[in-house]
mmCIF file of C-alpha atoms in Angstrom:
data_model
loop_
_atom_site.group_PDB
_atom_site.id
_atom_site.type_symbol
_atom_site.label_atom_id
_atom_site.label_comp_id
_atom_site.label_asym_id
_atom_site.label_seq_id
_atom_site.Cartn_x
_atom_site.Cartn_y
_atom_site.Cartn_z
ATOM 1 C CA UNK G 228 66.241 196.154 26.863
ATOM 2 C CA UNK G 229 67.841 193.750 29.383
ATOM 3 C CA UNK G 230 71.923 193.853 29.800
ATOM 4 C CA UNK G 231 73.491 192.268 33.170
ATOM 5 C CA UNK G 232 75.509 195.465 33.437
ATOM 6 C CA UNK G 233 73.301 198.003 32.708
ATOM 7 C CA UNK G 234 69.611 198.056 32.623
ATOM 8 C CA UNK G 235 66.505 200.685 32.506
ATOM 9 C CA UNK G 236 62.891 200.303 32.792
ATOM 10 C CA UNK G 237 60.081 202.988 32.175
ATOM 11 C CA UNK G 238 58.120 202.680 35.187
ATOM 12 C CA UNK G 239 54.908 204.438 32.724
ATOM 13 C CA UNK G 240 54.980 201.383 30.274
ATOM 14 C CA UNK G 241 53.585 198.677 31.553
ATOM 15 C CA UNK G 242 54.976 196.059 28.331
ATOM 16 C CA UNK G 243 58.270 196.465 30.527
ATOM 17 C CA UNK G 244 57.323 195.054 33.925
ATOM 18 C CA UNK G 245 56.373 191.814 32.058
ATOM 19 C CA UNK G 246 59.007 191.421 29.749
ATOM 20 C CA UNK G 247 56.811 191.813 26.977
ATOM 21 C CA UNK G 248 59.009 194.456 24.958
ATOM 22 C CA UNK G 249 62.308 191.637 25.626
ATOM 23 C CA UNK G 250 62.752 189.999 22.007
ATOM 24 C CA UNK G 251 62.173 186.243 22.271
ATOM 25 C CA UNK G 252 65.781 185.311 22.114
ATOM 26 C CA UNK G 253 66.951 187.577 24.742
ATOM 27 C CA UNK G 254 64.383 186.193 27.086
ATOM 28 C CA UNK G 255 65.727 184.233 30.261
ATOM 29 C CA UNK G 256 62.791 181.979 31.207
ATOM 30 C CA UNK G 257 62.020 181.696 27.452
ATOM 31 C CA UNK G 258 61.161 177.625 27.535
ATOM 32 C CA UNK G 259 62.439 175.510 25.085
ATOM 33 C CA UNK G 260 58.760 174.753 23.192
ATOM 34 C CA UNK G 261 59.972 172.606 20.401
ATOM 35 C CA UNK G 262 60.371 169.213 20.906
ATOM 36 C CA UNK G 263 61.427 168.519 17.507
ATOM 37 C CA UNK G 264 65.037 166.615 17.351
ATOM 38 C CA UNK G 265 67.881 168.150 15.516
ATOM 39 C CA UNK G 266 68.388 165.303 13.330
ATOM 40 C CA UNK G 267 64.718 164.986 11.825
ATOM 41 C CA UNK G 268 64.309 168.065 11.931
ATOM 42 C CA UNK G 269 67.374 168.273 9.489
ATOM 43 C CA UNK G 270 65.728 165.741 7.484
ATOM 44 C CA UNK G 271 62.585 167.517 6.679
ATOM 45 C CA UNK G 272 63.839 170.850 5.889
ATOM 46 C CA UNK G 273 66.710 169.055 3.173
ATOM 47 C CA UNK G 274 63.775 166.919 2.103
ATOM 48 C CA UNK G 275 61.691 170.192 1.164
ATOM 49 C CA UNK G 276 64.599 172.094 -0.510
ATOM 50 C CA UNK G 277 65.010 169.066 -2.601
ATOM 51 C CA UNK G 278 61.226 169.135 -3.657
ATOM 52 C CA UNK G 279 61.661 172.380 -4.071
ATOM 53 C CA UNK G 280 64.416 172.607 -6.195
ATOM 54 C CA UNK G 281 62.627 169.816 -8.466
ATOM 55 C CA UNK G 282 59.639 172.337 -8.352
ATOM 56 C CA UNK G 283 61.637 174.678 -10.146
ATOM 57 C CA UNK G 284 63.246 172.574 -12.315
ATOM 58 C CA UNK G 285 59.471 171.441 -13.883
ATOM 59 C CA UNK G 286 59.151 175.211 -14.273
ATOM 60 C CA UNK G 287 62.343 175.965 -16.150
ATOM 61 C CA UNK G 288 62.008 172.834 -18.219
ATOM 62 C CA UNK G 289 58.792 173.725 -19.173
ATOM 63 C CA UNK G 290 59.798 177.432 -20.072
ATOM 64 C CA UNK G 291 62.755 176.637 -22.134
ATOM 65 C CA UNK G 292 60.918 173.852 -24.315
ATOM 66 C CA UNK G 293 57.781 175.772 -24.688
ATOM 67 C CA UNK G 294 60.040 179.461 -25.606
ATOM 68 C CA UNK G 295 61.813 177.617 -27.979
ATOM 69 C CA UNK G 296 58.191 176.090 -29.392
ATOM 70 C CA UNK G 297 57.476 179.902 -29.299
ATOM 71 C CA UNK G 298 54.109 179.056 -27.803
ATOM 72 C CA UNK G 299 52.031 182.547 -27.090
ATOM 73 C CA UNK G 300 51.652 182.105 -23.385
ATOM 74 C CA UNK G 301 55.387 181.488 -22.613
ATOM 75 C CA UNK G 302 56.237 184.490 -24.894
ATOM 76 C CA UNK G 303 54.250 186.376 -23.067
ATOM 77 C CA UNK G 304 55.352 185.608 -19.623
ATOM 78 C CA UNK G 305 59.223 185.127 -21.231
ATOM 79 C CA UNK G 306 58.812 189.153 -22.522
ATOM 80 C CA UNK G 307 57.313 190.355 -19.315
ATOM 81 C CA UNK G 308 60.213 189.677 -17.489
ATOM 82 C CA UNK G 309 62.736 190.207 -20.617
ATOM 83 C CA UNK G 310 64.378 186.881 -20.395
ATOM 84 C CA UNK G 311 65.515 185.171 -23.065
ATOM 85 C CA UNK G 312 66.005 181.426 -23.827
ATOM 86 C CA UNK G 313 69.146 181.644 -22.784
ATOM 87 C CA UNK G 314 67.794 182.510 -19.195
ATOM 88 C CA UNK G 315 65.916 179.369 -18.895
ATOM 89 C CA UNK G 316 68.722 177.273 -19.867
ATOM 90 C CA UNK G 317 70.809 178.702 -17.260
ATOM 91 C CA UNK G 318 68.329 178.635 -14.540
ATOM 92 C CA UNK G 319 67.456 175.255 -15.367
ATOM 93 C CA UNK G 320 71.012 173.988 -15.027
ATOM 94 C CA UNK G 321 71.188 176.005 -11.363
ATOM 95 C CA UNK G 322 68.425 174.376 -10.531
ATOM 96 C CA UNK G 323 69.460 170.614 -11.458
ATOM 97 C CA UNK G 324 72.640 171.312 -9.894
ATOM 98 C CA UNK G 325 70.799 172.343 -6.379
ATOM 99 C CA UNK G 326 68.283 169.615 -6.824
ATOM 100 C CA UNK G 327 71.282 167.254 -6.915
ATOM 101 C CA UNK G 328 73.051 168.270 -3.665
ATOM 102 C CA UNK G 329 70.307 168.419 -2.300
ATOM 103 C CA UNK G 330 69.657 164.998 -2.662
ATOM 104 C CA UNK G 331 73.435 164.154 -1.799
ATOM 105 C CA UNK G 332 72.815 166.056 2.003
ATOM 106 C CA UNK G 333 69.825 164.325 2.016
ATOM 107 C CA UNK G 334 71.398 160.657 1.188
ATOM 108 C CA UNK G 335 73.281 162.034 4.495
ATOM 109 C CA UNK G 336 70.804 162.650 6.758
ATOM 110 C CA UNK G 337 68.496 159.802 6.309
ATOM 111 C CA UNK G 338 71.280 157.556 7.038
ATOM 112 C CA UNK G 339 71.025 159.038 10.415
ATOM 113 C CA UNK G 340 67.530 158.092 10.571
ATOM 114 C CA UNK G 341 68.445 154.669 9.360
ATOM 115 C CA UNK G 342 66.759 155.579 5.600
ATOM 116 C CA UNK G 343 67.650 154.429 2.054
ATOM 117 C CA UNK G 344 67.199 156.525 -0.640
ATOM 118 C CA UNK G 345 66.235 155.867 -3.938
ATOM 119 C CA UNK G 346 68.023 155.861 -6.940
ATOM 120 C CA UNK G 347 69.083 159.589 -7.163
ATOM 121 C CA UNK G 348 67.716 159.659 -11.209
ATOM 122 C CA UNK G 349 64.396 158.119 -10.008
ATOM 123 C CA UNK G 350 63.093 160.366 -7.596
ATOM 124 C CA UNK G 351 64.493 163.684 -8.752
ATOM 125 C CA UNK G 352 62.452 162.926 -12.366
ATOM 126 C CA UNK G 353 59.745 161.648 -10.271
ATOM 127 C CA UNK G 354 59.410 165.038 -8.176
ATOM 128 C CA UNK G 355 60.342 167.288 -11.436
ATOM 129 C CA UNK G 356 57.998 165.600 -13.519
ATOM 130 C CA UNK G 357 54.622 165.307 -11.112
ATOM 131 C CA UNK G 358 53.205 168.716 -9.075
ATOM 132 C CA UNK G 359 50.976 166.389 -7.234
ATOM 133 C CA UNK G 360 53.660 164.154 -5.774
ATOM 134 C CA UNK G 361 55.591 167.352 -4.377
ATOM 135 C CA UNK G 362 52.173 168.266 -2.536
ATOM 136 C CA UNK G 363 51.688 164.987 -1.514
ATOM 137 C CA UNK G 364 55.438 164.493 -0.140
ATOM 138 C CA UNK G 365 55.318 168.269 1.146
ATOM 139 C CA UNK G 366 52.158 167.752 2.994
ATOM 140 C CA UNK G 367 52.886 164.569 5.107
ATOM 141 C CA UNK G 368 56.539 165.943 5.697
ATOM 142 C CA UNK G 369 55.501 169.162 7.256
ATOM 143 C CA UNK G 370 51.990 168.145 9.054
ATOM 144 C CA UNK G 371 53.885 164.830 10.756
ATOM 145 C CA UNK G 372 56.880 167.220 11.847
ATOM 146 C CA UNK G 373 55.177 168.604 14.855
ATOM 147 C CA UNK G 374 54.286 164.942 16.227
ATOM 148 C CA UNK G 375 58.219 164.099 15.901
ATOM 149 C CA UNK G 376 57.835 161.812 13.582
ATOM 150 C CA UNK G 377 59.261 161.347 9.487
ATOM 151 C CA UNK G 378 58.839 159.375 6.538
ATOM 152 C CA UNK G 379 61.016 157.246 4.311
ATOM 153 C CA UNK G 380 61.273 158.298 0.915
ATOM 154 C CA UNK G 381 59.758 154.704 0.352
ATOM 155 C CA UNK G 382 57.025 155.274 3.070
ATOM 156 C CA UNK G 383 56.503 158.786 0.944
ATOM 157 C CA UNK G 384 55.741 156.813 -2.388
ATOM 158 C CA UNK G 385 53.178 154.183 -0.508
ATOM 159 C CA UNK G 386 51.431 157.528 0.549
ATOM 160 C CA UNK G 387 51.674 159.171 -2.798
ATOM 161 C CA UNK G 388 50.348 155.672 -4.608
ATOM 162 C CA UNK G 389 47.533 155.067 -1.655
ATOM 163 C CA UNK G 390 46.441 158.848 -2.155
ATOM 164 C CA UNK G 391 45.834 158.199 -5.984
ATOM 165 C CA UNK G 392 44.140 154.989 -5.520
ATOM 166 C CA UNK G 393 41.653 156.793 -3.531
ATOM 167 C CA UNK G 394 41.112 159.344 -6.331
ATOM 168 C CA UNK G 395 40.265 156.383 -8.711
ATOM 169 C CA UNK G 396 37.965 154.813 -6.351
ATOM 170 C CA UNK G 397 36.424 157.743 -5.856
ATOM 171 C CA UNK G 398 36.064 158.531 -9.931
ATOM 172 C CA UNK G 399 34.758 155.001 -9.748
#
């Protein structure tokens, strides 16, 4: 434990002559490792929570229609956790509703970046509607993060359509 005021060390533990025991935030010569800027970094993480919230929009979309087609397998699950229809309508709306402020923060921050978004309709189906576009979107977003570096939600869709061109070359 460091204080300016007061301070002890246990001369029989050797963590404390290094510092080793001093949380990370508490730590003096603790260097700045990040070299991530605030503003993309704000980017990415309202970019995820938006793909996100689409994520589990597909999922209470998908529970609603198929508890109210009383298929087996959404019983099942529906019973296990004792929710209702009801539920899913609820939780559906929540999640629309965060999936759409989301996407209004985002508007914000990507006009920092100098980005234009889509049609707010457009790419909130498209994400809802299409598991393998979230991965895709996810994956670029958070391995490009560390090299300082973003992508337009346009730039995003060239990478989505270039990744399933490959697939159908490869089929080919």
């Amino acid at each position: 434990m460091r204080n300016k005021e007061y301070g002890f060390e246990e001369a029989d533990d050797e963590r404390t002559w290094s510092d080793e025991l001093i949380p990370d935030c508490e730590r003096e010569d603790l260097q700045d490792e990040s070299n991530i800027d605030l503003p993309v970094l704000e980017y990415v993480a309202e970019f995820l929570a938006m793909i996100d919230a689409c994520g589990q929009v597909s999922y209470y979309f998908n529970m609603r229609k198929f508890v109210a087609a009383n298929v087996t397998k959404a019983k099942n699950v529906a019973a296990a956790y004792q929710h209702d229809l009801r539920y899913y309508r609820e939780q559906l709306g929540d999640w629309k509703a965060k999936a759409e402020r989301s996407y209004g923060i985002l508007g914000l921050k990507a006009e920092k970046l100098g980005y234009k978004m889509p049609e707010k309709r457009d790419i909130l189906n498209a994400l809802a509607l299409h598991k393998d576009r979230r991965e895709c979107y996810k994956y670029y977003l958070n391995n490009y993060l560390e090299k300082n570096k973003t992508f337009s939600p346009e730039e995003l869709e060239q990478k989505y359509a270039l990744r399933l061109k490959k697939r159908m070359k490869a089929k080919k």
